[in-house]
Coordinates of C-alpha atoms in Angstrom, one line a residue:
M1 CA -2.6 -27.1 -21.5
R2 CA -4.9 -28.1 -18.6
M3 CA -3.7 -26.8 -15.2
R4 CA -3.3 -29.3 -12.5
E5 CA -5.9 -29.5 -9.8
V6 CA -5.0 -29.0 -6.2
D7 CA -5.1 -31.3 -3.2
I8 CA -6.3 -28.5 -0.9
E9 CA -5.2 -30.1 2.4
S10 CA -1.6 -30.9 1.4
E11 CA -1.2 -27.5 -0.3
L12 CA -2.4 -25.6 2.8
V13 CA 0.3 -27.3 4.9
E14 CA 3.0 -26.7 2.3
S15 CA 2.0 -23.1 1.7
R16 CA 1.9 -22.3 5.5
V17 CA 5.6 -23.3 5.7
H18 CA 6.5 -20.9 2.9
L19 CA 4.3 -18.0 4.2
R20 CA 5.1 -18.4 7.9
S21 CA 7.9 -15.8 7.8
G22 CA 5.5 -13.2 6.3
V23 CA 3.6 -10.8 8.4
T24 CA 0.2 -9.8 7.1
S25 CA -1.4 -6.4 7.4
P26 CA -4.8 -5.7 8.9
P27 CA -7.8 -6.0 6.4
L28 CA -8.4 -2.3 6.0
L29 CA -9.9 -0.4 3.2
Q30 CA -12.0 -3.4 2.1
H31 CA -15.6 -3.7 1.0
S32 CA -15.7 -6.9 2.9
H33 CA -15.1 -7.7 6.5
Q34 CA -14.1 -11.1 7.6
P35 CA -12.4 -12.3 10.8
R36 CA -8.9 -13.8 10.4
V37 CA -9.1 -17.5 9.8
P38 CA -6.4 -20.2 10.0
H39 CA -4.7 -21.4 6.9
Q40 CA -5.8 -24.9 7.7
L41 CA -8.6 -27.1 6.5
T42 CA -10.1 -30.2 8.1
P43 CA -9.4 -33.2 5.8
D44 CA -12.0 -35.5 4.2
Q45 CA -15.3 -34.3 5.5
D46 CA -18.0 -35.9 3.4
A47 CA -21.1 -34.0 4.4
P48 CA -23.3 -33.5 1.3
I49 CA -24.3 -30.5 1.1
A50 CA -26.1 -7.4 -1.8
M51 CA -27.8 -5.8 -2.2
R52 CA -30.3 -4.1 -4.4
P53 CA -29.4 -4.6 -8.0
G54 CA -27.8 -1.7 -9.7
R55 CA -26.0 -0.9 -12.9
L56 CA -23.5 -3.5 -14.1
Y57 CA -21.9 -1.4 -16.8
C58 CA -22.7 1.5 -19.0
R59 CA -24.6 0.2 -22.1
N60 CA -25.6 3.6 -23.5
A61 CA -22.9 6.3 -24.0
G62 CA -25.6 8.9 -24.1
K63 CA -26.3 8.3 -20.4
L64 CA -22.8 9.3 -19.4
W65 CA -22.5 12.5 -17.4
A66 CA -21.2 15.8 -18.6
H67 CA -17.8 15.1 -17.2
S68 CA -17.4 12.0 -19.4
R69 CA -15.0 12.2 -22.3
P70 CA -16.2 10.9 -25.6
K71 CA -13.8 7.9 -25.8
T72 CA -15.8 5.6 -23.6
Q73 CA -16.2 1.9 -24.0
P74 CA -18.9 0.0 -22.1
L75 CA -17.9 -3.2 -20.3
A76 CA -19.6 -5.4 -22.9
L77 CA -20.9 -8.8 -22.0
S78 CA -19.4 -10.4 -25.1
K79 CA -16.0 -8.9 -24.3
L80 CA -15.9 -10.4 -20.8
S81 CA -17.5 -13.8 -21.2
S82 CA -15.3 -16.8 -21.9
P83 CA -15.3 -17.8 -25.5
T84 CA -15.8 -21.4 -24.6
L85 CA -17.6 -22.6 -21.5
P86 CA -17.1 -26.3 -21.3
R87 CA -16.3 -26.4 -17.6
C88 CA -18.8 -24.0 -16.3
I89 CA -21.9 -25.3 -18.0
R90 CA -21.1 -29.0 -17.4
R91 CA -23.9 -30.4 -15.3
F92 CA -23.0 -31.9 -12.0
S93 CA -24.7 -35.1 -10.9
S94 CA -28.3 -35.1 -9.8
S95 CA -29.2 -34.3 -6.2
P96 CA -29.5 -37.2 -3.8
I97 CA -33.3 -36.9 -3.9
S98 CA -34.2 -37.8 -7.5
Q99 CA -36.9 -35.3 -7.8
Q100 CA -37.4 -32.2 -9.9
K101 CA -37.1 -29.0 -7.8
N102 CA -38.6 -25.8 -9.0
I103 CA -36.6 -23.0 -7.3
A104 CA -37.0 -19.2 -7.4
V105 CA -34.1 -16.8 -6.7
I106 CA -35.1 -13.2 -6.1
G107 CA -32.5 -10.6 -6.9
A108 CA -29.7 -10.7 -9.5
G109 CA -26.8 -9.2 -7.6
I110 CA -23.7 -11.3 -6.9
T111 CA -25.5 -13.5 -4.4
G112 CA -28.5 -14.2 -6.6
L113 CA -26.3 -14.8 -9.7
S114 CA -23.9 -17.1 -8.0
T115 CA -26.7 -19.0 -6.1
A116 CA -28.7 -19.5 -9.4
Y117 CA -25.5 -20.7 -11.1
R118 CA -24.8 -23.3 -8.4
L119 CA -28.5 -24.5 -8.5
S120 CA -28.3 -24.7 -12.3
Q121 CA -25.5 -27.3 -12.1
D122 CA -28.0 -29.9 -10.9
Q123 CA -30.0 -31.3 -13.8
D124 CA -33.0 -31.9 -11.5
A125 CA -33.3 -28.2 -10.6
N126 CA -35.4 -25.8 -12.6
V127 CA -34.3 -22.3 -11.6
T128 CA -36.0 -18.9 -12.2
L129 CA -34.1 -15.8 -11.4
Y130 CA -36.2 -12.7 -10.8
E131 CA -34.8 -9.2 -11.1
K132 CA -36.7 -6.1 -10.4
S133 CA -34.6 -3.9 -12.7
S134 CA -33.5 -4.5 -16.3
N135 CA -29.9 -5.2 -15.3
F136 CA -27.9 -8.0 -13.7
G137 CA -24.9 -7.7 -11.3
G138 CA -26.0 -5.6 -8.4
W139 CA -23.2 -3.5 -7.1
L140 CA -20.5 -5.2 -9.2
Q141 CA -20.3 -2.3 -11.7
S142 CA -17.3 -1.9 -13.9
E143 CA -16.7 0.5 -16.8
V144 CA -13.8 0.3 -19.4
I145 CA -12.9 3.7 -20.6
N146 CA -10.7 4.3 -23.6
V147 CA -8.1 7.1 -23.1
D148 CA -4.9 8.2 -25.0
G149 CA -2.5 5.3 -24.6
G150 CA -5.0 2.5 -23.8
D151 CA -7.9 1.7 -21.4
V152 CA -8.6 2.3 -17.8
V153 CA -11.2 0.4 -15.7
F154 CA -13.4 2.3 -13.3
E155 CA -15.2 0.4 -10.5
Y156 CA -18.3 1.8 -8.8
G157 CA -18.8 -1.0 -6.3
P158 CA -16.5 -3.6 -4.7
R159 CA -13.1 -3.6 -6.5
T160 CA -11.1 -6.3 -4.7
L161 CA -11.7 -9.7 -3.1
R162 CA -9.9 -10.9 0.0
A163 CA -7.7 -13.7 -1.1
G164 CA -6.8 -15.6 2.1
L165 CA -7.9 -19.3 2.4
P166 CA -10.2 -20.8 3.6
A167 CA -12.4 -17.7 3.6
S168 CA -12.0 -17.2 -0.1
L169 CA -12.4 -20.9 -1.0
S170 CA -16.0 -20.6 -2.5
T171 CA -14.9 -17.5 -4.6
L172 CA -11.8 -19.2 -6.0
E173 CA -13.9 -22.3 -6.7
L174 CA -16.4 -20.1 -8.6
L175 CA -13.7 -18.3 -10.6
S176 CA -12.2 -21.6 -11.5
D177 CA -15.5 -23.2 -12.6
L178 CA -16.3 -20.1 -14.7
G179 CA -13.0 -20.3 -16.5
L180 CA -11.8 -16.9 -15.2
E181 CA -8.5 -18.1 -13.7
D182 CA -6.5 -16.4 -16.5
A183 CA -8.3 -13.1 -15.7
I184 CA -7.2 -13.0 -12.0
L185 CA -4.9 -10.2 -11.0
A186 CA -3.3 -10.8 -7.6
I187 CA -1.9 -8.2 -5.2
R188 CA 0.9 -9.9 -3.3
R189 CA 1.1 -9.7 0.5
D190 CA 4.5 -8.0 0.3
S191 CA 3.4 -5.2 -2.1
P192 CA 2.9 -1.6 -1.1
A193 CA -0.8 -1.9 -1.7
A194 CA -1.0 -4.7 0.8
C195 CA 1.4 -3.3 3.4
N196 CA 0.8 0.4 3.4
R197 CA -2.6 1.4 4.9
Y198 CA -3.2 4.9 6.0
I199 CA -5.6 7.0 7.9
Y200 CA -6.0 10.8 7.7
Y201 CA -5.6 12.3 11.1
P202 CA -5.8 15.1 12.1
D203 CA -4.4 16.9 9.1
H204 CA -2.0 14.4 7.4
L205 CA -1.7 10.8 6.4
V206 CA -0.7 8.4 9.1
R207 CA 0.6 4.9 8.2
L208 CA -0.9 2.2 10.3
P209 CA 1.6 -0.3 12.0
G210 CA 2.4 -3.3 9.9
P211 CA 5.0 -4.9 7.7
Y212 CA 7.0 -2.7 5.3
P213 CA 7.1 -3.8 1.6
G214 CA 10.3 -5.5 0.7
R215 CA 11.7 -5.4 4.3
S216 CA 12.5 -8.2 6.7
R217 CA 10.5 -8.7 9.8
L218 CA 13.2 -7.3 12.0
V219 CA 13.5 -4.1 9.9
S220 CA 9.7 -3.8 9.9
I221 CA 9.6 -4.1 13.7
F222 CA 12.3 -1.4 14.1
K223 CA 10.5 1.0 11.7
N224 CA 7.2 0.5 13.4
F225 CA 8.9 1.3 16.7
L226 CA 10.3 4.5 15.3
Q227 CA 6.8 5.4 14.1
L228 CA 5.5 4.8 17.6
R229 CA 7.8 7.5 18.8
S230 CA 7.2 10.0 16.0
E231 CA 3.4 9.7 15.4
P232 CA 1.3 11.0 18.3
I233 CA -1.9 9.1 17.6
I234 CA -0.2 5.7 17.2
R235 CA 1.8 6.3 20.4
E236 CA -1.3 7.4 22.4
A237 CA -3.4 4.4 21.1
A238 CA -0.6 2.0 22.0
M239 CA -0.2 3.4 25.5
E240 CA -4.0 3.1 26.1
W241 CA -4.0 -0.5 24.9
F242 CA -1.1 -1.6 27.0
S243 CA -2.6 0.1 30.0
G244 CA -5.7 -2.0 29.7
G245 CA -8.1 0.2 27.8
Q246 CA -10.6 2.3 29.7
G247 CA -12.9 0.0 31.6
A248 CA -13.7 -3.3 33.2
K249 CA -15.1 -6.4 31.5
R250 CA -18.5 -6.3 30.0
D251 CA -21.4 -7.4 32.1
P252 CA -22.2 -10.9 30.7
S253 CA -25.9 -10.1 30.8
I254 CA -25.5 -7.4 28.1
K255 CA -26.6 -8.9 24.8
D256 CA -24.8 -6.5 22.4
E257 CA -23.0 -3.1 22.3
S258 CA -21.5 -0.8 19.7
V259 CA -18.1 -1.3 18.1
A260 CA -17.1 2.0 19.6
S261 CA -18.1 0.9 23.1
L262 CA -16.2 -2.4 22.9
C263 CA -13.1 -0.9 21.4
S264 CA -13.0 2.0 23.8
R265 CA -13.3 -0.3 26.8
V266 CA -10.8 -2.9 25.6
F267 CA -8.2 -0.8 23.7
G268 CA -8.9 2.8 24.7
P269 CA -10.8 5.8 23.2
N270 CA -8.2 6.6 20.5
A271 CA -8.5 3.1 19.1
A272 CA -12.2 3.4 19.0
N273 CA -12.8 7.0 17.8
V274 CA -9.8 7.3 15.4
I275 CA -8.6 3.9 14.2
A276 CA -11.8 1.8 14.3
S277 CA -13.9 4.7 13.1
A278 CA -11.7 5.0 10.0
V279 CA -11.5 1.3 9.4
F280 CA -15.3 0.8 9.4
H281 CA -15.7 3.8 7.1
G282 CA -13.9 1.7 4.6
I283 CA -15.8 -1.5 5.2
Y284 CA -19.4 -0.4 6.0
A285 CA -19.3 3.3 5.4
G286 CA -20.9 3.1 8.8
D287 CA -20.9 4.7 12.3
V288 CA -19.0 2.7 14.9
N289 CA -21.4 4.0 17.5
Q290 CA -24.2 2.2 15.8
L291 CA -22.6 -1.0 14.4
S292 CA -22.9 -4.2 16.3
A293 CA -19.8 -5.4 18.1
R294 CA -21.2 -8.9 18.5
A295 CA -21.9 -9.2 14.8
I296 CA -18.8 -7.6 13.4
A297 CA -16.1 -8.6 16.0
P298 CA -17.5 -11.8 17.5
V299 CA -14.1 -13.1 18.7
L300 CA -13.2 -9.9 20.5
W301 CA -16.8 -9.8 21.9
E302 CA -16.5 -13.2 23.5
L303 CA -12.9 -12.8 24.7
D304 CA -14.0 -9.7 26.6
V305 CA -15.9 -11.9 29.2
S306 CA -13.8 -15.0 28.8
D307 CA -11.5 -16.6 31.4
Q308 CA -8.4 -15.9 29.2
G309 CA -9.0 -12.2 29.0
V310 CA -8.5 -10.2 25.7
L311 CA -4.7 -10.2 25.4
M312 CA -4.2 -13.9 26.4
G313 CA -7.2 -14.9 24.3
M314 CA -6.0 -13.0 21.2
W315 CA -2.7 -14.8 21.5
Q316 CA -4.4 -18.2 22.0
H317 CA -6.6 -17.5 19.0
R318 CA -4.0 -15.8 16.9
G319 CA -4.4 -18.4 14.1
G320 CA -8.0 -17.2 13.8
H321 CA -11.2 -19.3 14.0
R322 CA -13.1 -21.0 11.2
S323 CA -16.7 -19.8 11.5
Y324 CA -19.7 -22.0 10.9
D325 CA -20.2 -20.8 7.3
I326 CA -16.6 -21.3 6.4
E327 CA -16.7 -24.8 7.8
Q328 CA -19.8 -25.6 5.8
A329 CA -18.3 -24.2 2.6
H330 CA -15.2 -26.5 3.1
K331 CA -17.4 -29.5 3.6
I332 CA -19.2 -28.7 0.3
F333 CA -15.9 -28.3 -1.5
G334 CA -14.8 -31.7 -0.2
S335 CA -17.9 -33.3 -1.6
R336 CA -16.6 -32.4 -5.2
K337 CA -14.2 -35.4 -5.2
G338 CA -13.7 -36.6 -8.7
K339 CA -15.0 -33.4 -10.2
P340 CA -13.0 -30.4 -11.5
G341 CA -11.6 -28.3 -8.6
I342 CA -9.4 -25.3 -8.1
S343 CA -6.2 -25.5 -10.1
K344 CA -2.9 -25.6 -8.3
E345 CA -1.8 -22.3 -9.8
T346 CA -5.0 -20.5 -8.7
F347 CA -4.7 -22.1 -5.2
R348 CA -1.2 -20.8 -4.8
V349 CA -2.2 -17.3 -6.0
G350 CA -4.9 -17.3 -3.3
M351 CA -2.4 -18.3 -0.7
G352 CA 0.2 -15.8 -1.6
A353 CA -2.0 -12.8 -2.4
S354 CA -3.5 -10.1 -0.2
V355 CA -6.4 -9.3 -2.5
L356 CA -7.6 -10.3 -6.0
T357 CA -9.4 -8.5 -8.8
L358 CA -10.1 -9.3 -12.5
R359 CA -8.7 -7.8 -15.6
G360 CA -12.1 -6.4 -16.6
G361 CA -13.0 -5.4 -13.1
L362 CA -15.3 -7.4 -10.8
G363 CA -18.1 -6.6 -13.2
Q364 CA -16.5 -9.3 -15.3
L365 CA -17.5 -11.9 -12.7
A366 CA -21.2 -10.8 -12.9
A367 CA -21.2 -10.7 -16.7
T368 CA -19.7 -14.2 -17.0
L369 CA -22.3 -15.6 -14.5
E370 CA -25.1 -13.9 -16.5
S371 CA -23.7 -15.4 -19.7
N372 CA -23.6 -18.9 -18.2
L373 CA -27.1 -18.7 -16.9
R374 CA -28.4 -17.6 -20.3
N375 CA -26.9 -20.7 -21.8
A376 CA -28.2 -23.1 -19.1
P377 CA -31.3 -25.1 -20.3
N378 CA -32.8 -25.3 -16.9
V379 CA -32.7 -21.5 -16.1
K380 CA -35.2 -18.7 -16.8
L381 CA -34.1 -15.1 -16.4
K382 CA -36.8 -12.6 -15.7
T383 CA -36.0 -8.9 -15.6
N384 CA -38.3 -6.0 -14.8
S385 CA -40.1 -8.4 -12.4
D386 CA -41.7 -6.6 -9.5
I387 CA -42.8 -9.2 -7.0
K388 CA -46.1 -8.2 -5.4
Y389 CA -46.5 -11.0 -2.8
I390 CA -45.3 -14.5 -1.8
S391 CA -47.9 -16.9 -0.3
Q392 CA -48.3 -20.5 0.9
E393 CA -51.5 -22.2 1.7
E394 CA -50.0 -24.8 4.0
K395 CA -46.5 -25.2 5.4
H396 CA -45.8 -28.4 3.5
L397 CA -47.0 -27.0 0.2
P398 CA -45.1 -25.1 -2.5
M399 CA -44.9 -21.3 -2.6
T400 CA -46.9 -19.0 -4.9
L401 CA -45.1 -16.0 -6.2
A402 CA -47.2 -13.2 -7.7
L403 CA -45.8 -10.4 -9.9
A404 CA -47.1 -6.9 -10.3
D405 CA -48.3 -7.7 -13.9
G406 CA -50.8 -10.2 -12.5
T407 CA -48.9 -13.4 -13.4
T408 CA -48.3 -16.1 -10.7
N409 CA -45.7 -18.9 -10.5
T410 CA -45.4 -21.8 -8.2
H411 CA -42.0 -22.8 -6.7
D412 CA -40.9 -25.5 -4.3
Y413 CA -38.4 -23.1 -2.7
I414 CA -37.8 -19.3 -2.8
I415 CA -34.4 -17.9 -2.0
S416 CA -34.5 -14.1 -1.4
T417 CA -31.3 -12.1 -1.7
T418 CA -33.1 -8.7 -1.3
S419 CA -33.6 -6.7 1.9
P420 CA -35.6 -8.1 4.9
A421 CA -37.9 -5.1 4.5
A422 CA -38.7 -6.0 0.8
L423 CA -39.2 -9.7 1.8
G424 CA -41.4 -8.7 4.7
Q425 CA -43.6 -6.5 2.5
Q426 CA -44.0 -9.4 0.0
L427 CA -45.0 -11.8 2.7
V428 CA -47.4 -9.4 4.4
E429 CA -49.1 -8.6 1.1
S430 CA -50.1 -12.2 0.7
G431 CA -52.7 -11.6 3.5
K432 CA -51.4 -14.4 5.7
D433 CA -51.7 -13.7 9.4
L434 CA -48.0 -13.5 10.5
P435 CA -46.9 -13.2 14.1
S436 CA -45.9 -9.6 15.0
N437 CA -42.4 -10.6 16.3
F438 CA -41.7 -12.2 13.0
T439 CA -42.6 -9.2 10.9
K440 CA -40.7 -7.0 13.4
S441 CA -37.6 -9.1 12.8
L442 CA -37.9 -8.3 9.1
T443 CA -38.7 -4.6 9.4
K444 CA -36.0 -3.8 12.0
A445 CA -33.2 -5.0 9.8
H446 CA -33.7 -2.4 7.1
H447 CA -31.0 0.2 7.4
A448 CA -28.5 0.7 4.6
V449 CA -26.3 3.7 3.7
S450 CA -25.8 5.4 0.4
V451 CA -22.3 6.1 -1.0
M452 CA -21.2 8.4 -3.8
V453 CA -18.3 6.8 -5.7
V454 CA -16.1 9.2 -7.7
N455 CA -13.4 7.8 -10.0
L456 CA -10.6 10.1 -11.3
Y457 CA -7.9 9.3 -13.9
Y458 CA -4.8 11.4 -14.3
T459 CA -2.2 10.9 -17.0
N460 CA 0.7 11.5 -14.5
P461 CA 1.9 8.1 -13.2
S462 CA 3.9 9.8 -10.4
L463 CA 1.0 12.0 -9.1
L464 CA 1.2 10.7 -5.5
S465 CA 4.0 10.9 -3.0
H466 CA 2.6 7.9 -1.0
Q467 CA 2.4 4.3 -2.2
G468 CA -0.3 2.0 -0.8
F469 CA -3.9 0.9 -0.8
G470 CA -5.2 4.4 0.1
Y471 CA -6.4 6.1 3.2
L472 CA -9.5 6.3 5.4
I473 CA -10.9 9.2 7.3
P474 CA -12.2 8.9 10.9
A475 CA -15.3 10.7 12.0
V476 CA -13.5 12.7 14.6
I477 CA -11.2 14.8 12.4
P478 CA -12.0 18.6 12.4
Y479 CA -14.9 19.7 10.1
E480 CA -12.6 22.0 8.2
Q481 CA -10.4 19.1 7.1
N482 CA -13.4 17.1 5.7
P483 CA -16.5 19.3 5.0
E484 CA -17.3 17.1 2.0
R485 CA -17.9 14.2 4.3
A486 CA -15.5 11.9 2.5
L487 CA -15.0 8.4 3.9
G488 CA -11.7 7.6 2.2
V489 CA -9.6 7.7 -0.9
L490 CA -8.3 4.6 -2.7
F491 CA -5.1 4.6 -4.7
A492 CA -6.9 2.5 -7.3
S493 CA -3.9 2.1 -9.7
E494 CA -2.0 0.2 -7.0
S495 CA -4.7 -2.2 -6.0
S496 CA -5.3 -3.2 -9.6
V497 CA -1.9 -3.5 -11.2
G498 CA -2.2 -5.0 -14.6
Q499 CA -5.8 -3.9 -15.1
D500 CA -5.2 -0.7 -17.0
T501 CA -3.3 -0.5 -20.3
A502 CA -2.9 3.3 -20.2
P503 CA -0.2 4.8 -18.0
G504 CA -1.3 7.2 -15.3
T505 CA -2.9 7.4 -11.8
K506 CA -6.4 6.3 -10.9
L507 CA -8.0 7.4 -7.7
T508 CA -11.4 6.7 -6.1
V509 CA -13.0 9.0 -3.6
M510 CA -15.9 7.7 -1.4
L511 CA -18.4 10.2 0.0
G512 CA -21.4 10.0 2.3
G513 CA -22.2 6.8 4.0
H514 CA -23.7 7.3 7.5
W515 CA -23.0 11.0 7.2
W516 CA -26.0 11.2 4.9
D517 CA -28.4 9.1 7.0
D518 CA -30.7 12.1 7.8
W519 CA -30.3 13.8 4.4
Q520 CA -33.2 14.1 2.0
E521 CA -32.8 13.1 -1.6
S522 CA -32.7 16.8 -2.6
D523 CA -29.7 17.3 -0.2
L524 CA -27.5 14.7 -1.9
P525 CA -24.9 16.0 -4.4
D526 CA -25.4 15.3 -8.1
E527 CA -22.6 13.8 -10.2
E528 CA -21.1 17.2 -11.2
S529 CA -21.0 18.4 -7.6
A530 CA -19.6 15.1 -6.3
I531 CA -16.7 15.3 -8.8
A532 CA -15.9 18.9 -7.7
M533 CA -16.0 17.7 -4.0
A534 CA -13.7 14.8 -4.7
K535 CA -11.2 17.0 -6.4
T536 CA -11.2 19.4 -3.5
V537 CA -10.6 16.5 -1.1
I538 CA -7.7 15.3 -3.2
G539 CA -6.2 18.8 -3.3
R540 CA -6.5 19.3 0.4
H541 CA -5.3 15.9 1.6
L542 CA -2.8 14.9 -1.1
H543 CA -1.8 18.3 -2.5
V544 CA -2.8 17.3 -6.0
A545 CA -3.4 20.3 -8.3
D546 CA -3.6 18.4 -11.6
E547 CA -6.9 18.2 -13.4
P548 CA -8.2 14.6 -14.1
V549 CA -8.5 13.6 -17.7
V550 CA -11.5 11.5 -17.0
A551 CA -13.9 11.9 -14.0
R552 CA -17.0 9.8 -13.3
A553 CA -19.4 9.7 -10.3
R554 CA -22.2 7.4 -9.4
L555 CA -24.5 7.5 -6.4
Q556 CA -25.1 4.0 -5.0
R557 CA -28.4 4.3 -3.0
K558 CA -28.8 2.1 0.0
A559 CA -25.8 0.1 -1.1
I560 CA -24.3 -1.2 2.2
P561 CA -26.5 -2.8 4.8
Q562 CA -25.7 -1.9 8.4
P563 CA -25.5 -4.6 11.0
T564 CA -26.5 -2.4 13.9
I565 CA -26.7 -3.2 17.6
G566 CA -28.9 -6.3 18.2
Y567 CA -28.3 -7.7 14.7
V568 CA -27.4 -11.2 15.7
D569 CA -30.6 -11.6 17.8
R570 CA -32.7 -10.3 14.9
M571 CA -31.2 -12.8 12.5
E572 CA -31.8 -15.6 15.0
E573 CA -35.4 -14.5 15.4
L574 CA -35.7 -14.3 11.6
H575 CA -34.4 -17.9 11.3
A576 CA -36.9 -19.1 13.7
G577 CA -39.8 -17.2 12.1
L578 CA -39.0 -18.5 8.6
G579 CA -38.8 -22.0 9.8
E580 CA -42.0 -21.9 11.8
Q581 CA -44.0 -20.0 9.2
F582 CA -42.8 -21.6 6.0
G583 CA -41.0 -24.8 7.0
G584 CA -37.8 -23.9 5.2
R585 CA -39.5 -23.1 1.9
V586 CA -38.4 -19.5 2.1
K587 CA -34.7 -18.9 2.5
V588 CA -32.4 -15.9 2.5
A589 CA -28.8 -15.1 1.6
G590 CA -26.7 -12.1 0.8
A591 CA -25.3 -8.9 2.2
W592 CA -28.4 -8.1 4.3
Y593 CA -28.0 -11.5 6.1
T594 CA -24.6 -13.1 5.9
G595 CA -22.0 -10.5 5.5
V596 CA -21.4 -7.5 3.1
G597 CA -18.3 -8.8 1.4
V598 CA -18.3 -10.4 -2.0
N599 CA -16.7 -13.5 -0.5
D600 CA -19.5 -13.6 2.1
C601 CA -22.2 -13.4 -0.5
I602 CA -20.7 -16.1 -2.8
R603 CA -20.1 -18.4 0.2
A604 CA -23.7 -18.0 1.4
G605 CA -25.1 -18.7 -2.0
R606 CA -22.9 -21.8 -2.3
I607 CA -24.0 -23.2 1.0
L608 CA -27.7 -22.5 0.5
A609 CA -27.7 -24.0 -3.0
A610 CA -26.0 -27.1 -1.9
K611 CA -28.3 -27.6 1.1
T612 CA -31.4 -27.0 -1.0
L613 CA -30.4 -29.5 -3.7
S614 CA -29.5 -32.1 -1.1
G615 CA -33.0 -32.0 0.3
E616 CA -32.0 -30.8 3.8
E617 CA -35.1 -29.9 5.6
G618 CA -35.9 -26.6 7.4
V619 CA -32.9 -24.7 6.1
T620 CA -33.3 -20.9 6.0
G621 CA -29.8 -19.7 5.3
L622 CA -29.4 -18.2 8.8
E623 CA -28.2 -21.3 10.6
M624 CA -24.9 -19.5 11.4
Y625 CA -26.7 -17.3 13.9
L626 CA -27.8 -20.2 16.1
P627 CA -26.0 -20.0 19.5
E628 CA -24.2 -23.3 19.0
N629 CA -23.0 -22.2 15.6
F630 CA -22.2 -18.6 16.3
K631 CA -19.8 -19.3 19.2
R632 CA -16.3 -18.4 18.2
V633 CA -14.1 -18.7 21.3
K634 CA -13.1 -22.0 23.1
T635 CA -12.7 -21.9 26.8
L636 CA -9.3 -22.8 28.3
K637 CA -10.7 -26.3 29.2
E638 CA -12.0 -26.8 25.6
G639 CA -8.6 -25.7 24.3
E640 CA -6.7 -28.1 26.5
A641 CA -9.0 -30.9 25.6
R642 CA -8.4 -30.2 22.0

């Protein structure tokens, strides 16, 4: 029976009434970072409108590591793809400009796959997806493993999606279009996985303040107050915050600073060095002393020098702010009138959930996108395609894309989802005389960290004494408590309830990140060493002595781009350079440019595909960084006028 489709405006209003009494916990332990946004969308707006690819799933059991048990089952494409695809391969109407467009998409991670899929829905678009490796999916890598009693799913990249609307609108729309609604597993906002978030400091797990699962707001407030008295780090951080942090407002002439600097000045050193350090280990695997406050915490960054001040401003903006890209995505969704949209059931799941995943892991999303693209008559998929250079004779002319094997292809537009450094090399190799400030804006945005992901499965379902999403480890804990340089441990069974058919406990240990920035390749642990390190971490922190039945490790090289100090200015310069040099013929999207979360990547691809198909001139994909679009905080006068 066909599910009803949702009127997103009326449902948001209705859902806010039901959810108003709930208290949401901070977005910790996520692979995506997005500012809070209001559960409200503007009605009837009619505007028309990452990552280096890695292994999607294990195709060859012979490539499994020595710690693998023989009963392994690869995440087969045929197993995950929908048996019928009427909704997702239905062609949308032609673009407003009735002209064939030849579009290249470089990189087949989640950004490239979802962008190509959206482009393919226009019958006037001919899409070519180029992938350097032999695999699709990027960092969305899932593996189904058969064990006694059923199957377990191991994730080696992102494992959950933030569910809150409107930030997740483009993702829910994509899942609906692909026919994956029945595969969605939702983690409710009142579940232990959503409410219980921990850090490890200095030698034990510390629950961060927030709602308690299954308890009223009043009881949660009381229990948080008790924790304030009993847990030194929480008490000290709270006292520093209420006393006004550690310093005066930022000098308005300063263009950017580190997350650590901003948090320390506004909230105090414990908030910066302990809490923020742990949180950003979970999101970016990064160093808060290097990450850009302006890029990552734009609302707090602007409030720091505003008339309201931080506390008053946070209260005034407590409903969040809809950023430029979220606003654009909503306009695009509104232009679907008369076409299939998000079902009412999926919409309600998104409103009531903290995070989402899929029954087959997030690799199921990549596999389904790949299947649909292979079935699309206007799409060509090219693997093992090493791009040598990208050139253009004149700004108004199409682009030439040359491969390492000597073949060349002409495209009206090129959308790159790979790193700025890779794009810069391809543009420089064309021999075109490019301005030095443009090439610098590409080469400066090149830093990404590597993470070793270790998955462990135990048959004991009561292995842990704590319930929750997991815990993160700040950089300041004593070396003897974390010599393995772990970033955090996820209680994976609790964040994917309904995914595994075998009883037991599933844990994921993340190692490395910025700790390994100066390490040589020979310094990095191999899979066997990483598994041993992960088991040691679990034993020391959680007092687990059991041996895992299955253990897998995978090194994700240069997996998470780092938006370091000066990032916003670099993106603005890159936007200007792409426009001036190529007239909008070369565009960018993805984790290197528009946010590292899966929601961010899907949204960026959705926007760029729509604008490209509509014929909008000069679009680069970086419009969100223009000063008029990046501003997040209204002044008091603007707020009163509103």
